[in-house]
mmCIF file of C-alpha atoms in Angstrom:
data_model
loop_
_atom_site.group_PDB
_atom_site.id
_atom_site.type_symbol
_atom_site.label_atom_id
_atom_site.label_comp_id
_atom_site.label_asym_id
_atom_site.label_seq_id
_atom_site.Cartn_x
_atom_site.Cartn_y
_atom_site.Cartn_z
ATOM 1 C CA MET A 1406 38.731 -27.241 37.028
ATOM 2 C CA VAL A 1407 35.422 -26.184 36.199
ATOM 3 C CA SER A 1408 33.557 -23.181 37.892
ATOM 4 C CA PRO A 1409 30.077 -22.286 38.646
ATOM 5 C CA LEU A 1410 30.119 -19.424 36.174
ATOM 6 C CA GLU A 1411 31.461 -21.791 33.452
ATOM 7 C CA ILE A 1412 29.023 -24.265 34.410
ATOM 8 C CA ALA A 1413 26.053 -21.921 34.249
ATOM 9 C CA ALA A 1414 27.050 -20.516 31.207
ATOM 10 C CA LEU A 1415 27.999 -23.814 29.408
ATOM 11 C CA ALA A 1416 24.193 -25.123 31.214
ATOM 12 C CA HIS A 1417 22.324 -21.956 29.299
ATOM 13 C CA ALA A 1418 23.854 -22.098 26.138
ATOM 14 C CA GLY A 1419 23.369 -26.075 25.908
ATOM 15 C CA VAL A 1420 19.476 -26.020 27.022
ATOM 16 C CA ALA A 1421 19.123 -22.896 25.036
ATOM 17 C CA ALA A 1422 20.934 -24.336 21.664
ATOM 18 C CA ALA A 1423 19.286 -27.666 22.693
ATOM 19 C CA PHE A 1424 15.651 -25.837 22.640
ATOM 20 C CA THR A 1425 16.398 -24.270 19.319
ATOM 21 C CA ILE A 1426 17.416 -27.196 17.138
ATOM 22 C CA VAL A 1427 14.094 -28.813 18.736
ATOM 23 C CA CYS A 1428 12.302 -25.715 16.622
ATOM 24 C CA ALA A 1429 14.658 -26.468 13.603
ATOM 25 C CA THR A 1430 13.563 -29.685 13.346
ATOM 26 C CA ALA A 1431 9.857 -29.596 14.168
ATOM 27 C CA SER A 1432 9.271 -26.841 11.808
ATOM 28 C CA ALA A 1433 11.244 -28.934 9.394
ATOM 29 C CA LEU A 1434 8.531 -31.389 9.848
ATOM 30 C CA ARG A 1435 5.975 -29.591 8.383
ATOM 31 C CA ARG A 1436 3.203 -31.641 7.286
ATOM 32 C CA ALA A 1437 2.217 -30.215 3.309
ATOM 33 C CA PRO A 1438 -2.295 -30.199 3.833
ATOM 34 C CA LYS A 1439 -3.971 -32.827 1.461
ATOM 35 C CA SER A 1440 -6.523 -31.719 -1.267
ATOM 36 C CA ARG A 1441 -9.313 -29.527 0.004
ATOM 37 C CA ARG A 1442 -12.828 -29.656 -1.796
ATOM 38 C CA GLY A 1443 -12.981 -26.031 -2.162
ATOM 39 C CA ALA A 1444 -15.491 -23.360 -0.466
ATOM 40 C CA SER A 1445 -18.153 -22.360 -2.622
ATOM 41 C CA ARG A 1446 -17.386 -19.077 -1.503
ATOM 42 C CA VAL A 1447 -14.902 -16.889 0.812
ATOM 43 C CA PHE A 1448 -16.007 -13.850 2.701
ATOM 44 C CA LEU A 1449 -12.875 -11.515 3.491
ATOM 45 C CA LEU A 1450 -13.228 -9.394 6.657
ATOM 46 C CA ARG A 1451 -11.137 -6.163 7.104
ATOM 47 C CA PRO A 1452 -11.449 -4.704 9.974
ATOM 48 C CA MET A 1453 -10.419 -1.430 10.353
ATOM 49 C CA GLU A 1454 -10.473 2.367 12.476
ATOM 50 C CA VAL A 1455 -9.788 4.506 9.825
ATOM 51 C CA ALA A 1456 -9.502 3.868 5.348
ATOM 52 C CA SER A 1457 -6.399 5.846 5.087
ATOM 53 C CA ARG A 1458 -4.656 6.165 2.103
ATOM 54 C CA ALA A 1459 -2.096 3.855 2.656
ATOM 55 C CA VAL A 1460 -4.876 1.000 4.037
ATOM 56 C CA ALA A 1461 -6.769 1.739 1.061
ATOM 57 C CA ALA A 1462 -3.509 1.288 -1.075
ATOM 58 C CA ARG A 1463 -3.210 -1.929 0.899
ATOM 59 C CA LEU A 1464 -6.046 -3.275 0.300
ATOM 60 C CA ALA A 1465 -6.797 -2.819 -3.435
ATOM 61 C CA GLY A 1466 -4.970 -6.088 -4.118
ATOM 62 C CA ASP A 1467 -7.490 -7.896 -2.422
ATOM 63 C CA ALA A 1468 -9.670 -8.717 -5.011
ATOM 64 C CA ARG A 1469 -6.604 -10.860 -6.544
ATOM 65 C CA ALA A 1470 -5.852 -13.489 -3.086
ATOM 66 C CA TYR A 1471 -8.509 -15.546 -4.140
ATOM 67 C CA SER A 1472 -9.352 -17.688 -7.598
ATOM 68 C CA GLY A 1473 -13.054 -18.656 -6.323
ATOM 69 C CA GLU A 1474 -15.876 -15.944 -5.644
ATOM 70 C CA LEU A 1475 -14.648 -13.769 -3.087
ATOM 71 C CA THR A 1476 -17.283 -10.846 -0.802
ATOM 72 C CA ARG A 1477 -14.975 -8.022 0.481
ATOM 73 C CA VAL A 1478 -16.234 -6.512 3.915
ATOM 74 C CA TRP A 1479 -14.437 -3.568 5.037
ATOM 75 C CA CYS A 1480 -15.463 -3.127 8.865
ATOM 76 C CA ALA A 1481 -15.280 0.319 10.595
ATOM 77 C CA PRO A 1482 -16.918 2.216 13.277
ATOM 78 C CA VAL A 1483 -18.229 4.536 11.353
ATOM 79 C CA ALA A 1484 -19.001 4.227 7.727
ATOM 80 C CA ILE A 1485 -16.323 5.001 5.585
ATOM 81 C CA ALA A 1486 -15.549 5.395 1.516
ATOM 82 C CA ALA A 1487 -14.710 1.891 0.011
ATOM 83 C CA PRO A 1488 -14.612 1.302 -3.684
ATOM 84 C CA ARG A 1489 -17.504 -0.420 -5.665
ATOM 85 C CA ASP A 1490 -16.646 -3.771 -5.006
ATOM 86 C CA VAL A 1491 -16.475 -3.863 -1.602
ATOM 87 C CA ARG A 1492 -19.263 -3.586 0.875
ATOM 88 C CA VAL A 1493 -18.541 -1.565 4.330
ATOM 89 C CA ALA A 1494 -19.596 -2.680 7.731
ATOM 90 C CA VAL A 1495 -20.678 0.059 10.479
ATOM 91 C CA SER A 1496 -20.137 -1.624 14.119
ATOM 92 C CA GLY A 1497 -20.985 1.964 15.472
ATOM 93 C CA LEU A 1498 -18.794 1.541 18.574
ATOM 94 C CA ALA A 1499 -18.095 4.255 21.052
ATOM 95 C CA GLU A 1500 -14.554 5.406 21.395
ATOM 96 C CA ASP A 1501 -14.968 4.166 25.386
ATOM 97 C CA ALA A 1502 -16.068 1.011 24.624
ATOM 98 C CA ALA A 1503 -14.627 -1.564 27.013
ATOM 99 C CA VAL A 1504 -14.129 -4.830 24.330
ATOM 100 C CA ASN A 1505 -12.100 -5.310 21.168
ATOM 101 C CA ARG A 1506 -12.319 -3.324 18.986
ATOM 102 C CA LYS A 1507 -11.452 -5.154 15.849
ATOM 103 C CA VAL A 1508 -13.485 -7.896 17.291
ATOM 104 C CA ALA A 1509 -16.758 -5.640 17.643
ATOM 105 C CA HIS A 1510 -15.882 -4.340 13.809
ATOM 106 C CA LEU A 1511 -15.593 -8.159 12.764
ATOM 107 C CA ALA A 1512 -19.091 -8.760 14.254
ATOM 108 C CA ALA A 1513 -20.568 -6.362 12.370
ATOM 109 C CA GLY A 1514 -18.854 -7.310 9.100
ATOM 110 C CA LEU A 1515 -20.333 -10.963 9.983
ATOM 111 C CA ALA A 1516 -23.649 -9.874 11.217
ATOM 112 C CA LEU A 1517 -23.908 -7.634 7.585
ATOM 113 C CA VAL A 1518 -22.903 -10.815 5.669
ATOM 114 C CA ALA A 1519 -24.248 -13.795 7.455
ATOM 115 C CA ALA A 1520 -27.315 -14.672 5.777
ATOM 116 C CA GLU A 1521 -25.553 -15.738 2.867
ATOM 117 C CA LEU A 1522 -23.469 -18.312 4.265
ATOM 118 C CA ASP A 1523 -23.889 -21.706 4.345
ATOM 119 C CA GLU A 1524 -21.665 -25.000 5.404
ATOM 120 C CA ARG A 1525 -19.449 -24.621 2.533
ATOM 121 C CA SER A 1526 -18.591 -20.943 3.601
ATOM 122 C CA VAL A 1527 -15.208 -19.532 4.733
ATOM 123 C CA VAL A 1528 -15.339 -16.941 6.433
ATOM 124 C CA VAL A 1529 -11.711 -15.475 6.616
ATOM 125 C CA HIS A 1530 -10.826 -12.037 8.725
ATOM 126 C CA ALA A 1531 -7.078 -10.047 7.912
ATOM 127 C CA ASP A 1532 -5.899 -6.702 9.896
ATOM 128 C CA SER A 1533 -5.606 -3.964 7.837
ATOM 129 C CA ASP A 1534 -1.278 -4.264 8.191
ATOM 130 C CA VAL A 1535 -1.762 -7.492 6.250
ATOM 131 C CA ARG A 1536 -1.168 -7.470 2.441
ATOM 132 C CA LEU A 1537 -3.155 -9.745 0.382
ATOM 133 C CA ASP A 1538 -1.263 -11.259 -2.930
ATOM 134 C CA PRO A 1539 -2.312 -12.912 -5.691
ATOM 135 C CA GLY A 1540 -3.209 -17.169 -4.299
ATOM 136 C CA ASP A 1541 -2.457 -16.336 -0.788
ATOM 137 C CA LEU A 1542 -6.466 -16.467 0.417
ATOM 138 C CA ASP A 1543 -6.266 -19.807 -1.842
ATOM 139 C CA VAL A 1544 -3.488 -21.383 0.235
ATOM 140 C CA LEU A 1545 -5.550 -20.297 3.790
ATOM 141 C CA VAL A 1546 -8.344 -22.558 2.671
ATOM 142 C CA ALA A 1547 -6.274 -24.936 0.940
ATOM 143 C CA ALA A 1548 -5.129 -25.882 4.829
ATOM 144 C CA LEU A 1549 -8.701 -26.191 5.764
ATOM 145 C CA ASP A 1550 -10.710 -29.759 7.243
ATOM 146 C CA ASP A 1551 -13.928 -30.410 6.099
ATOM 147 C CA GLY A 1552 -15.141 -30.456 9.272
ATOM 148 C CA LEU A 1553 -15.073 -27.989 11.998
ATOM 149 C CA ALA A 1554 -11.284 -26.260 11.655
ATOM 150 C CA LEU A 1555 -10.074 -23.100 11.063
ATOM 151 C CA SER A 1556 -6.502 -21.837 9.703
ATOM 152 C CA PHE A 1557 -4.051 -19.371 9.983
ATOM 153 C CA ALA A 1558 -1.230 -17.602 8.473
ATOM 154 C CA PRO A 1559 1.792 -17.084 10.127
ATOM 155 C CA PRO A 1560 3.538 -13.798 10.422
ATOM 156 C CA ALA A 1561 6.200 -12.209 8.000
ATOM 157 C CA PRO A 1562 7.054 -8.572 8.856
ATOM 158 C CA THR A 1563 8.581 -6.570 5.886
ATOM 159 C CA GLY A 1564 10.970 -5.243 8.884
ATOM 160 C CA ARG A 1565 14.078 -6.185 9.299
ATOM 161 C CA LEU A 1566 14.468 -6.529 12.418
ATOM 162 C CA ALA A 1567 10.775 -7.295 12.970
ATOM 163 C CA GLN A 1568 11.014 -10.387 10.690
ATOM 164 C CA ALA A 1569 14.771 -11.349 12.885
ATOM 165 C CA ILE A 1570 11.971 -10.829 15.952
ATOM 166 C CA VAL A 1571 8.880 -12.893 14.536
ATOM 167 C CA ALA A 1572 9.911 -14.986 11.599
ATOM 168 C CA LEU A 1573 13.551 -16.200 12.176
ATOM 169 C CA SER A 1574 13.731 -17.015 15.909
ATOM 170 C CA PRO A 1575 11.935 -19.491 18.153
ATOM 171 C CA GLN A 1576 8.636 -17.409 18.269
ATOM 172 C CA ALA A 1577 8.121 -17.806 15.451
ATOM 173 C CA PHE A 1578 4.382 -19.245 14.912
ATOM 174 C CA ALA A 1579 5.252 -21.739 12.548
ATOM 175 C CA VAL A 1580 8.022 -22.959 14.837
ATOM 176 C CA ILE A 1581 5.575 -22.558 17.842
ATOM 177 C CA ALA A 1582 2.807 -24.929 15.115
ATOM 178 C CA GLY A 1583 5.604 -27.146 14.540
ATOM 179 C CA LEU A 1584 6.394 -28.316 18.190
ATOM 180 C CA ALA A 1585 2.833 -28.425 19.352
ATOM 181 C CA ARG A 1586 2.563 -30.731 16.215
ATOM 182 C CA ILE A 1587 5.211 -32.547 17.700
ATOM 183 C CA THR A 1588 4.477 -32.437 21.621
ATOM 184 C CA GLY A 1589 0.755 -33.144 20.807
ATOM 185 C CA SER A 1590 0.878 -29.784 22.781
ATOM 186 C CA SER A 1591 -1.998 -26.554 22.677
ATOM 187 C CA PRO A 1592 -1.372 -25.355 19.269
ATOM 188 C CA ALA A 1593 -1.104 -21.516 18.900
ATOM 189 C CA LEU A 1594 -2.688 -18.705 16.499
ATOM 190 C CA ALA A 1595 -1.459 -16.170 15.031
ATOM 191 C CA GLY A 1596 -5.043 -13.818 14.658
ATOM 192 C CA LYS A 1597 -3.900 -11.448 11.242
ATOM 193 C CA LEU A 1598 -5.132 -13.744 8.558
ATOM 194 C CA VAL A 1599 -7.610 -16.756 9.938
ATOM 195 C CA ALA A 1600 -9.846 -18.585 7.488
ATOM 196 C CA ILE A 1601 -12.611 -19.883 9.210
ATOM 197 C CA ARG A 1602 -15.361 -22.100 7.991
ATOM 198 C CA ALA A 1603 -19.072 -21.065 8.942
ATOM 199 C CA PRO A 1604 -20.174 -24.338 10.020
ATOM 200 C CA LEU A 1605 -17.190 -23.575 13.011
ATOM 201 C CA LEU A 1606 -18.352 -20.126 13.279
ATOM 202 C CA GLU A 1607 -21.521 -20.490 13.974
ATOM 203 C CA ALA A 1608 -20.637 -23.307 16.673
ATOM 204 C CA LEU A 1609 -18.635 -20.535 18.319
ATOM 205 C CA GLY A 1610 -21.644 -18.191 18.632
ATOM 206 C CA GLY A 1611 -19.810 -15.829 16.311
ATOM 207 C CA TYR A 1612 -16.874 -13.262 17.088
ATOM 208 C CA GLY A 1613 -18.698 -12.789 20.162
ATOM 209 C CA CYS A 1614 -16.614 -15.540 22.344
ATOM 210 C CA ALA A 1615 -13.666 -12.974 21.667
ATOM 211 C CA MET A 1616 -15.097 -9.572 22.188
ATOM 212 C CA HIS A 1617 -14.273 -9.215 25.814
ATOM 213 C CA ALA A 1618 -10.408 -10.241 24.981
ATOM 214 C CA ILE A 1619 -7.405 -8.103 24.946
ATOM 215 C CA GLY A 1620 -6.237 -10.881 22.730
ATOM 216 C CA ASP A 1621 -8.814 -11.874 20.441
ATOM 217 C CA ASP A 1622 -6.659 -14.334 18.683
ATOM 218 C CA VAL A 1623 -6.058 -16.196 22.201
ATOM 219 C CA ALA A 1624 -10.083 -16.252 23.174
ATOM 220 C CA LEU A 1625 -11.063 -17.421 19.584
ATOM 221 C CA LEU A 1626 -8.018 -20.432 20.080
ATOM 222 C CA GLU A 1627 -9.335 -21.427 23.455
ATOM 223 C CA THR A 1628 -13.260 -21.138 22.251
ATOM 224 C CA ALA A 1629 -12.726 -23.201 19.133
ATOM 225 C CA LYS A 1630 -11.093 -25.740 21.347
ATOM 226 C CA ASN A 1631 -13.180 -26.509 23.156
ATOM 227 C CA LYS A 1632 -15.576 -27.084 20.401
ATOM 228 C CA GLY A 1633 -13.276 -30.057 19.264
ATOM 229 C CA ALA A 1634 -12.175 -27.862 16.352
ATOM 230 C CA ARG A 1635 -8.656 -28.640 14.488
ATOM 231 C CA VAL A 1636 -6.543 -25.128 13.971
ATOM 232 C CA LEU A 1637 -4.365 -25.426 11.051
ATOM 233 C CA MET A 1638 -1.830 -23.320 9.154
ATOM 234 C CA SER A 1639 -1.512 -22.161 6.106
ATOM 235 C CA GLU A 1640 1.791 -23.336 3.900
ATOM 236 C CA ARG A 1641 2.318 -19.836 3.317
ATOM 237 C CA ALA A 1642 3.104 -17.054 5.596
ATOM 238 C CA ALA A 1643 1.347 -13.317 5.775
ATOM 239 C CA ILE A 1644 3.100 -10.668 4.539
ATOM 240 C CA VAL A 1645 3.087 -7.557 7.159
ATOM 241 C CA GLU A 1646 3.581 -4.060 6.555
ATOM 242 C CA SER A 1647 5.678 -3.425 9.713
ATOM 243 C CA HIS A 1648 7.360 -0.741 11.308
ATOM 244 C CA GLN A 1649 11.442 -0.426 10.541
ATOM 245 C CA GLY A 1650 12.874 2.056 13.349
ATOM 246 C CA VAL A 1651 14.193 -0.383 16.571
ATOM 247 C CA LEU A 1652 11.669 2.468 18.839
ATOM 248 C CA GLN A 1653 8.575 1.238 17.010
ATOM 249 C CA VAL A 1654 9.634 -2.178 16.933
ATOM 250 C CA LEU A 1655 9.987 -2.150 21.137
ATOM 251 C CA GLU A 1656 6.804 -0.080 21.126
ATOM 252 C CA GLN A 1657 5.290 -3.201 18.953
ATOM 253 C CA LEU A 1658 7.029 -5.784 20.828
ATOM 254 C CA THR A 1659 6.045 -4.282 24.275
ATOM 255 C CA ARG A 1660 1.975 -4.163 23.821
ATOM 256 C CA TRP A 1661 2.146 -7.752 22.664
ATOM 257 C CA LEU A 1662 4.503 -9.160 25.687
ATOM 258 C CA ARG A 1663 1.511 -7.494 27.800
ATOM 259 C CA VAL A 1664 -1.171 -9.379 26.131
ATOM 260 C CA VAL A 1665 1.063 -12.276 26.522
ATOM 261 C CA ARG A 1666 1.327 -11.430 29.701
ATOM 262 C CA ALA A 1667 -2.998 -10.656 30.708
ATOM 263 C CA HIS A 1668 -3.223 -14.513 29.733
ATOM 264 C CA ARG A 1669 -0.515 -16.347 30.090
ATOM 265 C CA PRO A 1670 1.397 -14.594 32.492
ATOM 266 C CA ALA A 1671 4.265 -17.707 32.822
ATOM 267 C CA LEU A 1672 5.194 -18.002 29.439
ATOM 268 C CA LEU A 1673 7.518 -14.742 30.076
ATOM 269 C CA LEU A 1674 9.814 -16.295 32.308
ATOM 270 C CA THR A 1675 11.002 -18.508 29.021
ATOM 271 C CA TYR A 1676 12.056 -15.972 27.124
ATOM 272 C CA PRO A 1677 15.623 -15.270 28.529
ATOM 273 C CA PHE A 1678 16.353 -18.831 28.689
ATOM 274 C CA LEU A 1679 14.843 -19.906 25.269
ATOM 275 C CA ILE A 1680 12.957 -17.588 23.672
ATOM 276 C CA ALA A 1681 15.507 -15.232 23.196
ATOM 277 C CA PRO A 1682 18.853 -16.024 24.874
ATOM 278 C CA LEU A 1683 21.359 -14.540 22.700
ATOM 279 C CA PRO A 1684 22.064 -11.698 25.562
ATOM 280 C CA VAL A 1685 22.388 -13.962 28.683
ATOM 281 C CA ALA A 1686 24.298 -16.138 26.939
ATOM 282 C CA ALA A 1687 26.904 -13.782 25.888
ATOM 283 C CA VAL A 1688 26.770 -12.181 28.955
ATOM 284 C CA LEU A 1689 27.548 -14.723 30.696
ATOM 285 C CA CYS A 1690 30.383 -16.599 28.233
ATOM 286 C CA ALA A 1691 32.009 -13.180 28.492
ATOM 287 C CA LEU A 1692 32.078 -13.773 32.249
ATOM 288 C CA ALA A 1693 33.708 -17.593 31.711
ATOM 289 C CA SER A 1694 35.168 -16.871 28.625
ATOM 290 C CA THR A 1695 33.808 -19.575 26.754
ATOM 291 C CA TRP A 1696 33.335 -17.788 23.412
ATOM 292 C CA THR A 1697 32.403 -21.218 21.254
ATOM 293 C CA ALA A 1698 29.115 -22.336 23.300
ATOM 294 C CA PHE A 1699 28.404 -19.088 22.078
ATOM 295 C CA ALA A 1700 29.442 -19.044 18.897
ATOM 296 C CA ALA A 1701 27.211 -22.812 18.933
ATOM 297 C CA LEU A 1702 24.418 -21.129 20.236
ATOM 298 C CA ALA A 1703 24.393 -18.839 17.857
ATOM 299 C CA ALA A 1704 25.110 -21.272 14.664
ATOM 300 C CA THR A 1705 21.961 -22.790 15.891
ATOM 301 C CA ARG A 1706 19.455 -19.855 15.533
ATOM 302 C CA VAL A 1707 21.361 -19.790 11.499
ATOM 303 C CA LEU A 1708 19.933 -23.071 11.190
ATOM 304 C CA LEU A 1709 16.660 -22.356 12.671
ATOM 305 C CA ALA A 1710 16.596 -19.201 9.972
ATOM 306 C CA ILE A 1711 17.702 -21.770 7.012
ATOM 307 C CA THR A 1712 14.947 -24.234 7.677
ATOM 308 C CA VAL A 1713 11.902 -21.828 8.679
ATOM 309 C CA THR A 1714 12.898 -19.861 5.433
ATOM 310 C CA HIS A 1715 12.594 -22.543 3.229
ATOM 311 C CA GLY A 1716 9.585 -23.161 4.606
ATOM 312 C CA VAL A 1717 6.596 -20.978 4.838
ATOM 313 C CA TYR A 1718 8.007 -18.600 5.375
ATOM 314 C CA ARG A 1719 10.048 -18.730 1.568
ATOM 315 C CA GLY A 1720 9.969 -15.570 -0.079
ATOM 316 C CA ARG A 1721 8.540 -13.354 2.616
ATOM 317 C CA ALA A 1722 11.608 -13.602 4.901
ATOM 318 C CA SER A 1723 15.183 -13.381 4.581
ATOM 319 C CA VAL A 1724 17.850 -15.863 5.716
ATOM 320 C CA LEU A 1725 20.255 -12.868 5.832
ATOM 321 C CA ASN A 1726 18.182 -11.132 9.055
ATOM 322 C CA VAL A 1727 19.226 -13.598 10.972
ATOM 323 C CA ALA A 1728 22.253 -11.672 11.496
ATOM 324 C CA LEU A 1729 20.274 -10.046 13.317
ATOM 325 C CA ALA A 1730 19.357 -11.810 15.908
ATOM 326 C CA PRO A 1731 21.521 -10.643 18.908
ATOM 327 C CA ILE A 1732 19.868 -7.047 18.176
ATOM 328 C CA ALA A 1733 16.467 -8.992 18.353
ATOM 329 C CA ASP A 1734 17.047 -10.780 21.481
ATOM 330 C CA ALA A 1735 17.892 -7.887 23.436
ATOM 331 C CA ILE A 1736 15.027 -5.525 22.551
ATOM 332 C CA VAL A 1737 12.564 -8.692 23.098
ATOM 333 C CA LEU A 1738 14.141 -8.798 26.588
ATOM 334 C CA LEU A 1739 14.091 -5.092 27.097
ATOM 335 C CA ALA A 1740 10.329 -5.640 25.927
ATOM 336 C CA VAL A 1741 9.418 -8.446 28.217
ATOM 337 C CA ALA A 1742 11.104 -6.219 31.264
ATOM 338 C CA ARG A 1743 8.479 -3.390 29.950
ATOM 339 C CA ALA A 1744 5.170 -5.670 29.992
ATOM 340 C CA SER A 1745 6.566 -6.906 33.542
ATOM 341 C CA LEU A 1746 6.422 -3.151 34.777
ATOM 342 C CA SER A 1747 3.254 -2.697 33.536
ATOM 343 C CA ARG A 1748 -0.565 -4.503 32.956
ATOM 344 C CA SER A 1749 -2.048 -1.183 31.129
ATOM 345 C CA ILE A 1750 -2.217 -1.587 27.071
ATOM 346 C CA GLU A 1751 -1.926 1.296 25.120
ATOM 347 C CA TRP A 1752 -2.684 1.213 21.942
ATOM 348 C CA ALA A 1753 -4.379 3.325 19.222
ATOM 349 C CA GLY A 1754 -4.386 6.196 21.740
ATOM 350 C CA ARG A 1755 -6.746 4.377 24.179
ATOM 351 C CA ARG A 1756 -5.571 3.050 27.210
ATOM 352 C CA TYR A 1757 -6.630 -0.870 28.463
ATOM 353 C CA ARG A 1758 -7.568 -1.938 31.371
ATOM 354 C CA VAL A 1759 -6.971 -5.899 31.570
ATOM 355 C CA GLY A 1760 -8.026 -8.207 33.938
ATOM 356 C CA ALA A 1761 -7.551 -11.809 34.874
ATOM 357 C CA ARG A 1762 -7.340 -13.616 31.175
ATOM 358 C CA GLY A 1763 -6.734 -11.167 29.617
ATOM 359 C CA ARG A 1764 -10.595 -9.334 30.557
ATOM 360 C CA ILE A 1765 -11.082 -5.571 28.899
ATOM 361 C CA LEU A 1766 -12.496 -3.851 31.903
ATOM 362 C CA ALA A 1767 -11.752 -0.283 31.232
ATOM 363 C CA VAL A 1768 -10.806 2.070 28.114
ATOM 364 C CA GLU A 1769 -9.644 5.655 28.269
ATOM 365 C CA GLN A 1770 -8.771 8.022 25.640
ATOM 366 C CA ILE A 1771 -5.236 9.213 25.770
ATOM 367 C CA ASP A 1772 -4.227 13.090 25.569
ATOM 368 C CA ARG A 1773 -1.355 12.801 22.802
#
């Protein structure tokens, strides 16, 4: 006779495995973008707080990231030193301003080049931890429709553990985009590397739509959808210089999930069952002595990793890092628990108090 514990273990592992197979299928069924007419000019905005040596070295390759005409702009709160072929936009933002600092810097960069934009121009913003290789922007821009559209590149962290969490699991943005495509549900947007056609950016009112949101990508996506814009994905992931240590990954993931909670709190409930199910499955299967179910679930994660690393993450994530999936899922669930216990979000020496729908209410400096 099958015990209630065995039923629970089999049901949990079965549902999680089925969902992971659907994720792998959605990723495999991606469609390569059709050939688009090229943009006359690309404006690359790089928001940052400081132009450290590490940041400057990472951004040195930007000039080779696009084969066409490229204008580069570094966006910061104060004047910073930059190479001769790079413009500098200064936001003049106060340290405790109750706004999204990245968005404020981007708004300053957009204002600097606004007079030069035409209907064929494309504005790209890339976080300062994104490393652009030759051709990255060509692929990103090629994904755009000729109409109101924006495209994004799913992030591919350099750290092994971060890859297992962000690129080789059901929460990979390439997977989410695939699920949205086959189900007709709302698309997702990763804000690390985004290209927006100038007419759409004008229709959005610039970056102001995300100025007071803790999740700038969420706010940008919602506003773009309201304008009838298409959200498209690049065929090449964005390389993100990521932390290697477990504690650093945990802290970063906790901040991210607190942002998720601020905008979509119900989403956190899916993590133990669908997104990061391995720890719960391991406990249930151990108690019920049904290790075959756990092995089947683990096999679906390997299938998913193989699928995505033959797609947009090709050469930018290693399928071997799926071996860290049990540890990765455990860290994700710990981050979910930590994110559920506090609404405040700490980042770069500041604590953000956030209200409904992720609106930033107040910012205070943190003494370190």
